[in-house]
C-alpha positions as a Markdown table, in Angstrom:
| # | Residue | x | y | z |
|---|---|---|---|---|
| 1 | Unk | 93.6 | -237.6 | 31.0 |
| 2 | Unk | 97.1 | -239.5 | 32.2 |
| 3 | Unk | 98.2 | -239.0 | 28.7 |
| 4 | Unk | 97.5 | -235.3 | 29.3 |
| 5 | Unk | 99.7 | -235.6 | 32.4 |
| 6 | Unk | 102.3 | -237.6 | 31.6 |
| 7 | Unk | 102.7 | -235.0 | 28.6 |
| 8 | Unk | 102.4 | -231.9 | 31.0 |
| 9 | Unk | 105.2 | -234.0 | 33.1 |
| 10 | Unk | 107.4 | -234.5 | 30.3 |
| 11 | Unk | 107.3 | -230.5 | 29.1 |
| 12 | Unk | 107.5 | -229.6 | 32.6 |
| 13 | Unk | 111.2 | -231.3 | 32.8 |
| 14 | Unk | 112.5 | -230.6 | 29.3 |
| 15 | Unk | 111.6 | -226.4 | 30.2 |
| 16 | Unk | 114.1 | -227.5 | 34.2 |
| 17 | Unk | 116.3 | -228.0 | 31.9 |
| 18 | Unk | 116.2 | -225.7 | 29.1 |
| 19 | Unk | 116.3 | -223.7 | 32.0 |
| 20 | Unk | 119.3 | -224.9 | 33.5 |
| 21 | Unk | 117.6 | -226.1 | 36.4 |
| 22 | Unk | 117.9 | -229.8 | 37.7 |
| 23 | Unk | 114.6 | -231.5 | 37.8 |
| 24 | Unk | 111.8 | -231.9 | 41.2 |
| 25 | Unk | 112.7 | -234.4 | 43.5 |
| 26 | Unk | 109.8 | -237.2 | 43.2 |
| 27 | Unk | 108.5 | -237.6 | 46.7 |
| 28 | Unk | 109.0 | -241.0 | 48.1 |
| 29 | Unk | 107.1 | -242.4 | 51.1 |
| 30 | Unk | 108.3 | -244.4 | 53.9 |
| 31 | Unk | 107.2 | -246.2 | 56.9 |
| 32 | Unk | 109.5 | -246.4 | 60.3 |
| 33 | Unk | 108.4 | -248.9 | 63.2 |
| 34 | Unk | 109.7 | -248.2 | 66.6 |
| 35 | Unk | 111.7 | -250.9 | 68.4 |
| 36 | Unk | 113.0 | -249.5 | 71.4 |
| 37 | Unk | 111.5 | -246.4 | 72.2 |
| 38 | Unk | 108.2 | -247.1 | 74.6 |
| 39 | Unk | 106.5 | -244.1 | 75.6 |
| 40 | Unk | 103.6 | -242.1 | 73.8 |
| 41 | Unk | 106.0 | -239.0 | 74.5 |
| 42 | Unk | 109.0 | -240.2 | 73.7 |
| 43 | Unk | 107.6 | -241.3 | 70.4 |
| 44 | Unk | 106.2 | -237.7 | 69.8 |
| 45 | Unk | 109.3 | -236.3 | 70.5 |
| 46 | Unk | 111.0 | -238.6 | 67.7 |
| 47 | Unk | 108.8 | -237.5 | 64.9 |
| 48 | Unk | 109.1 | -233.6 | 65.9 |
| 49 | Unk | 112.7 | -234.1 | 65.8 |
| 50 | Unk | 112.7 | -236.0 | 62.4 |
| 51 | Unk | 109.9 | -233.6 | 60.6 |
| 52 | Unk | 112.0 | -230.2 | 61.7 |
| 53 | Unk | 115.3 | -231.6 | 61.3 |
| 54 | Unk | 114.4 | -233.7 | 57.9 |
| 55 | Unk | 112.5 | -230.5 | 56.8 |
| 56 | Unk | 110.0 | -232.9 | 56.0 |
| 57 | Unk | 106.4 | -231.6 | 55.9 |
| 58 | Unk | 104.4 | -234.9 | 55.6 |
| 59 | Unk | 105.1 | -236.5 | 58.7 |
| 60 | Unk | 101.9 | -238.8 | 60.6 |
| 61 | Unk | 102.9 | -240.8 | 63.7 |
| 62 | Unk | 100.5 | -243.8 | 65.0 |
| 63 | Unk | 101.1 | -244.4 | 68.6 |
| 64 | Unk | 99.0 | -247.8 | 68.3 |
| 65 | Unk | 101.0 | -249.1 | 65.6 |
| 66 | Unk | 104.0 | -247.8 | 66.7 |
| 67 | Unk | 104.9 | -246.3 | 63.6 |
| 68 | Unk | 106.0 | -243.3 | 61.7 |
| 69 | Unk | 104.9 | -242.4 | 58.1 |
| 70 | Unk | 106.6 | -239.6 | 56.0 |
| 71 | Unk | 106.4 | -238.2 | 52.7 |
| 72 | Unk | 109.6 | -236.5 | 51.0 |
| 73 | Unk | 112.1 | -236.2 | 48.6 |
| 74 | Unk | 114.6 | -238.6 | 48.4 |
| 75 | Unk | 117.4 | -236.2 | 50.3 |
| 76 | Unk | 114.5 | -235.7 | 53.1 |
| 77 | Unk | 113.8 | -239.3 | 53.6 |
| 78 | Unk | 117.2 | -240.0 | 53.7 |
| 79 | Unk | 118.2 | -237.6 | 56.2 |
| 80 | Unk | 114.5 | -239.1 | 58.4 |
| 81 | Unk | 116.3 | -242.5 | 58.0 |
| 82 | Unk | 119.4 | -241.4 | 59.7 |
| 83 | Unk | 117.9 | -240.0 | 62.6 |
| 84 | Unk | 115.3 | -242.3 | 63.0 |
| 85 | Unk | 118.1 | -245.1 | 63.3 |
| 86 | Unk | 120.1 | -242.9 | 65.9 |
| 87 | Unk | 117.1 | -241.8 | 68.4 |
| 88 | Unk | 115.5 | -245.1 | 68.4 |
| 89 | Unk | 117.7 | -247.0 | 70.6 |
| 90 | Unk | 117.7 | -248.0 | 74.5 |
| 91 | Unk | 119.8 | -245.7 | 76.8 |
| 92 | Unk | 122.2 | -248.5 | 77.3 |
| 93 | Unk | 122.9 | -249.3 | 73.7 |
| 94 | Unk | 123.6 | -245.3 | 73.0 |
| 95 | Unk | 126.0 | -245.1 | 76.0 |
| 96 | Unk | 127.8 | -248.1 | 74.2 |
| 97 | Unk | 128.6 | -246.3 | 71.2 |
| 98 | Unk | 132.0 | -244.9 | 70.2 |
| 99 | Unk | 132.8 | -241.5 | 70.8 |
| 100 | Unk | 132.6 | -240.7 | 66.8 |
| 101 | Unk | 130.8 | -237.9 | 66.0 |
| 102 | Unk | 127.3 | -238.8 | 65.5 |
| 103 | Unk | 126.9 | -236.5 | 61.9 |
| 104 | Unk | 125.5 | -236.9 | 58.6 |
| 105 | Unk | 125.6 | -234.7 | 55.6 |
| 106 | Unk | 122.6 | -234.7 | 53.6 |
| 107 | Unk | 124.7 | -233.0 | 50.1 |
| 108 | Unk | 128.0 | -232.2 | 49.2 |
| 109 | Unk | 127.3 | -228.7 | 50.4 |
| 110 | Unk | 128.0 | -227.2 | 53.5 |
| 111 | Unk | 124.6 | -228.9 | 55.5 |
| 112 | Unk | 126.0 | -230.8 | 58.2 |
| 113 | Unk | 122.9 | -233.0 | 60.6 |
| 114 | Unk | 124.8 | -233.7 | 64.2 |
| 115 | Unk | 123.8 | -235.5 | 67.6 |
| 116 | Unk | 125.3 | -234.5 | 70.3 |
| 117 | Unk | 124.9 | -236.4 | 73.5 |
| 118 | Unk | 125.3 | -234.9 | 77.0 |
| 119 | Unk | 126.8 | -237.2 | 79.5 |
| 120 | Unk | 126.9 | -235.0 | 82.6 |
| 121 | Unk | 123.6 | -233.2 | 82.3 |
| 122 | Unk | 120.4 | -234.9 | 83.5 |
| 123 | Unk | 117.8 | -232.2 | 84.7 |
| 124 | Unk | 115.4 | -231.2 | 82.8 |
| 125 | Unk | 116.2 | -227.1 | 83.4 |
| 126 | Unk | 119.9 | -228.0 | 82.1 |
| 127 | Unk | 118.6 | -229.7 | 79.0 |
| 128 | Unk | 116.6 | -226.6 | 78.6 |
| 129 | Unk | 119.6 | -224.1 | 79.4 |
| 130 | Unk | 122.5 | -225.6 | 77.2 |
| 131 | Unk | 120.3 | -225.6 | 74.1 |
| 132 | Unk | 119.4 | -222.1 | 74.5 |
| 133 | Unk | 122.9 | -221.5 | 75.2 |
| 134 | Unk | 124.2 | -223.2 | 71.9 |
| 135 | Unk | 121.2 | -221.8 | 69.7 |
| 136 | Unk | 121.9 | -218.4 | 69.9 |
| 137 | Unk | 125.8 | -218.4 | 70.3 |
| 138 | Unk | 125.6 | -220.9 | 67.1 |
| 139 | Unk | 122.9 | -219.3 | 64.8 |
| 140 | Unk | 122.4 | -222.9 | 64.0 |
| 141 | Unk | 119.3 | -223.2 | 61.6 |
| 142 | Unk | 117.1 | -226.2 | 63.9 |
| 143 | Unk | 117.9 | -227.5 | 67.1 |
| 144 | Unk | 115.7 | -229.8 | 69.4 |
| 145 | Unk | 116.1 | -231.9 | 72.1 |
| 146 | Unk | 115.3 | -235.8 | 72.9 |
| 147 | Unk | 114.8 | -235.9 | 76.3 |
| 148 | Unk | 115.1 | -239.9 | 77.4 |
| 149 | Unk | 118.6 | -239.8 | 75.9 |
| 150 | Unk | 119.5 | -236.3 | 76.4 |
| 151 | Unk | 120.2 | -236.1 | 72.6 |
| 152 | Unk | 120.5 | -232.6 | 71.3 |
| 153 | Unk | 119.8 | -232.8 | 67.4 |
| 154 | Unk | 121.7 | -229.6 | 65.2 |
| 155 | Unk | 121.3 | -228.7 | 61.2 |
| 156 | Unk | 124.1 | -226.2 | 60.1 |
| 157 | Unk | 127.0 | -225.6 | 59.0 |
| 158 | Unk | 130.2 | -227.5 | 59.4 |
| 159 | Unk | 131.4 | -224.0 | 61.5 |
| 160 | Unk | 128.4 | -224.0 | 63.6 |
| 161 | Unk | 128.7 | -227.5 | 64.5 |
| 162 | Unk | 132.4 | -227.0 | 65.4 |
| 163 | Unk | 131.3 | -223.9 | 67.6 |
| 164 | Unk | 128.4 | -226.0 | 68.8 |
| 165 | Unk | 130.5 | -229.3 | 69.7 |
| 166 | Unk | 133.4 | -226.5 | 71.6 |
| 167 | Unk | 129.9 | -225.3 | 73.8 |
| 168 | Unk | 129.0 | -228.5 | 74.8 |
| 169 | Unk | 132.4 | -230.1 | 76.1 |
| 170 | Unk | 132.5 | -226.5 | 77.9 |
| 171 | Unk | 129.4 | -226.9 | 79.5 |
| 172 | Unk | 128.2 | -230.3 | 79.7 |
| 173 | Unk | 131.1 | -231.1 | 82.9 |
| 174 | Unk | 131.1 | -233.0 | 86.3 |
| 175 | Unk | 129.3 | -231.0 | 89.3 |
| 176 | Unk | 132.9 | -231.2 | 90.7 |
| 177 | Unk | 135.3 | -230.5 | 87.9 |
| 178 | Unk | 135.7 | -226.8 | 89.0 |
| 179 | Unk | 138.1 | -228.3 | 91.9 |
| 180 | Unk | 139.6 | -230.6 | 90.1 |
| 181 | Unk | 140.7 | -227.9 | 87.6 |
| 182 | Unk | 142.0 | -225.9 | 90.2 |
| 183 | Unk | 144.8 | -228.8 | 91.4 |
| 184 | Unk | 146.1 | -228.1 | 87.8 |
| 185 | Unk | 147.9 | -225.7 | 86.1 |
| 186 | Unk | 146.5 | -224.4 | 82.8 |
| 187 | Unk | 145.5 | -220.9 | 82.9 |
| 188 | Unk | 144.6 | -220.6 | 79.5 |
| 189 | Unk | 141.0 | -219.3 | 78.8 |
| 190 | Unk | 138.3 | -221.0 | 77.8 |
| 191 | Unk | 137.6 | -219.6 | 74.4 |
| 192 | Unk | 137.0 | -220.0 | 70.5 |
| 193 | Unk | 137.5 | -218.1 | 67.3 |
| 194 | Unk | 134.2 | -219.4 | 64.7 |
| 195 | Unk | 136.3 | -217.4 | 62.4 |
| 196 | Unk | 139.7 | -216.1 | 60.5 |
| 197 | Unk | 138.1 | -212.8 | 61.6 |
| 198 | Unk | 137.6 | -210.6 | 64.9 |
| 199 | Unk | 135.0 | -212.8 | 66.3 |
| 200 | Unk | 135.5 | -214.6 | 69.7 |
| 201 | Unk | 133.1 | -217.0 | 72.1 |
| 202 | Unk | 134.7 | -217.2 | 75.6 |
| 203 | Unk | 133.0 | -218.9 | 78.7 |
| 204 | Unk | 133.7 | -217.7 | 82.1 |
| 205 | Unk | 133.1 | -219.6 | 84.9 |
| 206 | Unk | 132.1 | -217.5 | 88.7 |
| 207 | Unk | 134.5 | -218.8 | 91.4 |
| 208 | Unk | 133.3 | -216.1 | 94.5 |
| 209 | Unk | 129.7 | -215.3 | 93.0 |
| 210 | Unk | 127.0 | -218.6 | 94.1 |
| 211 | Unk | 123.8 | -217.6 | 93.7 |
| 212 | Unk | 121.1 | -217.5 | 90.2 |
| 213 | Unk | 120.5 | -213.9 | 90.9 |
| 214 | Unk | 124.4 | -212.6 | 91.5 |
| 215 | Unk | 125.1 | -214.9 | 88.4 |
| 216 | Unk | 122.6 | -213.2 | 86.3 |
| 217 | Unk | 123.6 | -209.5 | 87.6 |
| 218 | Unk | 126.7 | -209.5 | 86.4 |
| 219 | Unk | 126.1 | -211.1 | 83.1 |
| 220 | Unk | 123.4 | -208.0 | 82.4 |
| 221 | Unk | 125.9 | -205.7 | 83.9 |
| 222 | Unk | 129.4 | -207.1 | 81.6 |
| 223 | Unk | 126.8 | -207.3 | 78.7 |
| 224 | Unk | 125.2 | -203.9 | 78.9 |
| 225 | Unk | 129.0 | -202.1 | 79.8 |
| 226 | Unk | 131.0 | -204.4 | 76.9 |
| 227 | Unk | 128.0 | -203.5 | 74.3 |
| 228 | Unk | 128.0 | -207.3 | 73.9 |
| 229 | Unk | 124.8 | -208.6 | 72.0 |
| 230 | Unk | 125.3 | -212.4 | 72.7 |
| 231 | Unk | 125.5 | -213.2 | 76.3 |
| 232 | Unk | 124.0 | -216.0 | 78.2 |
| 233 | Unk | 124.7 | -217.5 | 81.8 |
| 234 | Unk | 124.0 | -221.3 | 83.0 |
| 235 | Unk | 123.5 | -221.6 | 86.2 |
| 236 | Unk | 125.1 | -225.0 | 87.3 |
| 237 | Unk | 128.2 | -224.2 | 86.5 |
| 238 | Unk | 128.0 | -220.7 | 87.5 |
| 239 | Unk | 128.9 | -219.7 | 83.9 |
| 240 | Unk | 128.9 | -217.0 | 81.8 |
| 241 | Unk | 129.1 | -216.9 | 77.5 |
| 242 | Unk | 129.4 | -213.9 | 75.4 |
| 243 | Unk | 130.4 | -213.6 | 72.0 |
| 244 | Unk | 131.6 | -210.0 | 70.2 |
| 245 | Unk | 134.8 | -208.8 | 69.2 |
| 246 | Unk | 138.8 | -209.5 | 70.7 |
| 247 | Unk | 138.1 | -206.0 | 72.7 |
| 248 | Unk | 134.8 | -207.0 | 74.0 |
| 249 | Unk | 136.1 | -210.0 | 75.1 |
| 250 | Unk | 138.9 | -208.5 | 76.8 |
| 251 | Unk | 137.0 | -205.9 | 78.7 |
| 252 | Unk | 134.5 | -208.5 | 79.8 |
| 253 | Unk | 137.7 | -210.3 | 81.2 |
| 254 | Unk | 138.6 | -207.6 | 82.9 |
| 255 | Unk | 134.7 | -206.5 | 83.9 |
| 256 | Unk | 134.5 | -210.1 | 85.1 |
| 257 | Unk | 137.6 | -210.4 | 87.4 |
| 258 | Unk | 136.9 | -207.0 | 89.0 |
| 259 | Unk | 132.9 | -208.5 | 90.1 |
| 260 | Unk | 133.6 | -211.9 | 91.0 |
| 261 | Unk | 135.3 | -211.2 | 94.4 |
């Protein structure tokens, strides 16, 4: 019988290649133990974030043994590895590392992993809001979020995680850095091109309008009059993000300015 397979195996690789395809991945298993992270939940919350970001199916976590046990390629595991070693840290041994990004690229394609870690944010409906915020202006492929360090965990592109990384210095501010700005002078906009083409993503931010429902009024109103498909407020920065085209863009400006009195 194993000489049966081991022929089966063999035929199986010489037709990959006859083919001109590159031979399976062997799946490799590894075992990761936890040495800073303490909760039952906060151990949960690693392994979802290394299965769906690792696109690793085989993933068992043992909260006794304090352990994590996966089952992959060798591309999966190394990916797992990575994260593994980034989430599992103490809050004060994360806020001690450089400002580097926090990336890893799984291939020489265009597959970029990235951590992002928000400095400003700490309640639980903002760690909910900015996500959905950067989800659906990025179209990034998996996002999820690690709640003891306020680590937000991307896969995409390298484009996405520029527009991503631009969305999160926008949104993730002091309480008080509205009035701060204001003492300046820098009247530029707050906005980015993903693209060579007419595509823009521009944050507003409310200066007359204070409440959740005001906030969110407008933003249905600017959406539904600009024919914008991608618009989304957060509320504690009284902020509004829509992405379309240069002319979308500028009516909302205009939409915007003639609201917010």
């Amino acid at each position: 019988m194993r000489a049966k397979t081991m022929k089966f195996t063999i035929a199986a690789l010489l037709a990959s290649a006859a083919l001109g395809h590159p031979p399976p991945e062997e799946n490799l298993d590894r075992v990761f133990h936890f040495t800073h992270t303490e909760t039952v939940e906060d151990l949960q919350q690693i392994a979802t974030v290394v299965r769906s970001i690792s696109e690793t199916r085989h993933v068992s976590s043992d909260t006794a043994q304090r352990s994590l046990t996966l089952r992959g390629t060798p591309s999966q595991i190394a990916v797992a590895d990575w994260l593994f070693n980034e989430l599992d840290r103490s809050s004060a041994a994360q806020q001690s590392q450089s400002l580097a990004p926090h990336e890893f690229r799984p291939s020489a394609s265009d597959d970029v992993v990235r951590l992002f870690y928000l400095t400003n944010t700490a309640a639980a409906q903002e760690l909910q809001e900015i996500p959905t915020v950067v989800r659906s202006m990025t179209d990034v492929r998996v996002l999820f979020t690690y709640t003891s360090l306020r680590a937000l965990t991307l896969r995409g592109t390298a484009a996405q995680m520029a527009l991503a990384e631009w969305l999160f210095s926008e949104l993730d501010k002091p309480a008080d850095w509205q009035a701060i700005a204001k003492q300046g002078q820098n009247p530029a906009p707050h906005e980015f091109r993903p693209s060579a083409g007419d595509d823009l993503v521009r944050v507003f931010y409310l200066t007359n309008i204070r409440t959740v429902q005001g906030l969110h009024e407008l933003a249905s109103q600017v959406r539904s009059m600009g024919q914008i498909r991608r618009g989304f407020t957060y509320n504690p920065q009284r902020a509004v993000a829509l992405r379309g085209t240069a002319a979308q863009i500028a009516l909302a400006d205009r939409l915007i300015k003639e609201r917010d009195q």
